[in-house]
């Protein structure tokens, strides 16, 4: 067990507008627009590829990768415009994650997970935001499983808990854990809106966090998804929290309309890894040739990647259209469809993996063969809760219940005409 | 770690049935040796002793030489039983069980010399081929072979070589170059440190090297000998020793179903959906078990009938590819049942997934095998 290092000295003043220090030979722009961040991403991807072996070995982002990714602003796409953030579309968020995942799944995982920091931050009031985010360069991770315990006290909460799956927490400046809230006499505090137990995401005091260092896994090792705990009750100011299960609010800022949006970007991991697998298969077949069966396998794999990208992008585009329309909320079906995209992309990844294993050199079994890591990464990415087929169960139920009868995207009013 | 003395009482492995009973008895020992075998990349001494004393490594010895001559069904069954514990251990069981097959290729004098008893485990690899130059009384052999599964646990290793005489290829009657397998003592070859892999770690499939080493002519066999309907059952065809490997996909799948069942059983409730996933996995498992055992049973029927050879249709190897393909689905279904913990190295399902990945790398499981199956069907229909 080790203690998490304290947050480095914070920059003062308003959100960074100047280019941040990267390293000699890599010129980056100030990450003040999605376009700038994408250009920065292109500039640092070769360096991320260089770091991939070491990222895997130390099971978290290397200091160099973390420094470059922070400087590029790749964890900041979701910060709200009202606070000077880029407020990039979901389409951009998922695309950026996929770009990194196609180079290294672990790097992509960090992008997808730490991207949610902007969503969390947008739920803070002005005072807490100013305290916690003097600059948007404050990568923020969060774990919501299993839930901890927050006892309501004067001005805040006394928090304990053991959280698993803390992806990105080694790289994060702020680490969140979720907890259900209780009065000091043990009475559960209920969410007045839903009547369910109040479930908060809390910015945890870093010096109280004990890191389990238990992330020894098959693949996506560099996600650094260690468990962590707060053993002795630690105080969290009331403002340093948000309602994790808050009801949707169609009148909020786009990224703040529903808590369900925060993890759409992770869908990009399946896309990027599947694309990487196809690249591996092409390299293998270029080197040794292949028969018609191998061509069919490659064709299936490439086609799956194309369809998955198209589907995920389209789902993001539709969702963006909804959330950027003032006053428009997501219907249950629209939300279920968005959430299901990850499971569908994972299904594509699973089929791509099956084909690529067939046509890639059998030497992937050897640790020295670079394809092996991509295969292991794919296998581990497929174990994530977001990829589970249970999300298709939810989609099915939402389809069946939809009164507007928009069972598929093609059923949306005006959809066919608009796309012709 | 267990000690060899800790072995349960085992029966003299005189036939396939006793070997199966013995293997059942040693499974707890194998279970205890998995972690260390994975770590060192081959069988631990206790695991090796357990398999050896159970009779697994002598399963292929012919009855005429006092061997158990276990049927392919029986061999597949013990491979499956071991694979339910660990894929890498099972790989050793399947590969070293070929010892009797190799020994069966030897003439009596060489046999007496190399196999004073049947407990002389023998590994073999034919990839890539080495070189054997004809000299007085035998061959000078050089080569670097890969994937000599079981070599760390064997007394002998057989390496495949192209034969040359005065630098000219030695040709067989059909015009092809003679390929032989040559016996060496494992202590006389250089084992390479090249087995660092994702799955089947305990298979010990290291490469090895020989440099200008003399091998007596009698210590070799023609790798591509003509099928012989009058040979002893397990020596009628060259491919026979490796059919039992299909048991690995079955055992790995069974292990995944075991883990998923345990995961649901330990929860207070299981949803219909989770029960359905588990039921689908179990049903697919029954399907691959039927396919695999039906396939080897048909071969057994032919080879254990004197004067008969299995037809090309019976020998066409598509079952292993089907088994592996479905095993992937089974493991995916079971992974969905047990949840995200499958990625942790500390959870046994992670090893099942890795072993299955290792299995998929082996040529016997490739879907391209189905091309041969199709070809045989069409040729059969045309003839």
Coordinates of C-alpha atoms in Angstrom, one line a residue, chain A residues 165 214-218 221 350 354-355 357-358 362-367 372 375-376 379-380 383-385 388-390 393, chain B residues 146-147 194-199 273 328 332 335-336 339-345 350 353-354 357-358 360-361 366-368:
Chain A
X165 CA -11.3 0.4 -10.8
X214 CA -3.6 -3.9 -7.1
X215 CA -3.7 -3.3 -10.8
X216 CA -1.9 -6.4 -12.1
X217 CA -3.9 -7.4 -15.2
X218 CA -4.0 -9.1 -18.5
X221 CA -2.2 -2.3 -17.8
X350 CA -14.8 -8.9 -30.2
X354 CA -11.5 -13.2 -33.4
X355 CA -10.6 -12.6 -37.1
X357 CA -6.1 -13.8 -34.1
X358 CA -6.7 -16.0 -37.1
X362 CA 0.9 -17.4 -34.4
X363 CA 3.9 -15.7 -32.9
X364 CA 1.6 -13.3 -31.0
X365 CA 1.8 -15.9 -28.3
X366 CA 5.4 -14.7 -27.6
X367 CA 5.9 -11.7 -25.3
X372 CA 0.4 -9.6 -28.2
X375 CA -4.6 -8.6 -28.3
X376 CA -4.4 -8.5 -24.5
X379 CA -9.4 -8.7 -24.1
X380 CA -9.2 -6.5 -21.1
X383 CA -14.1 -6.9 -19.7
X384 CA -15.2 -3.3 -18.8
X385 CA -18.7 -2.9 -17.4
X388 CA -21.6 -5.5 -21.3
X389 CA -24.5 -6.8 -23.3
X390 CA -26.8 -5.9 -20.4
X393 CA -31.1 -5.4 -22.6
Chain B
X146 CA 11.3 -23.9 -31.9
X147 CA 8.3 -24.9 -29.7
X194 CA 12.7 -18.2 -25.7
X195 CA 9.5 -19.3 -24.0
X196 CA 8.1 -16.0 -22.7
X197 CA 4.5 -16.0 -23.6
X198 CA 0.9 -14.9 -22.9
X199 CA -0.7 -18.3 -22.4
X273 CA -30.2 -13.2 -18.0
X328 CA -13.9 -18.5 -27.3
X332 CA -16.7 -14.7 -23.4
X335 CA -16.5 -13.6 -18.5
X336 CA -19.8 -11.7 -18.9
X339 CA -17.9 -9.5 -14.4
X340 CA -14.9 -7.2 -14.8
X341 CA -12.7 -9.1 -12.4
X342 CA -11.7 -11.4 -15.2
X343 CA -8.9 -9.0 -16.0
X344 CA -7.1 -9.5 -12.7
X345 CA -4.1 -11.8 -12.8
X350 CA -7.7 -14.6 -16.5
X353 CA -8.4 -16.6 -21.3
X354 CA -4.7 -16.5 -21.7
X357 CA -5.3 -17.3 -26.6
X358 CA -2.2 -19.5 -26.6
X360 CA -5.6 -20.2 -30.8
X361 CA -2.0 -19.6 -31.9
X366 CA -6.9 -22.5 -37.2
X367 CA -10.1 -22.1 -39.1
X368 CA -8.0 -22.5 -42.3

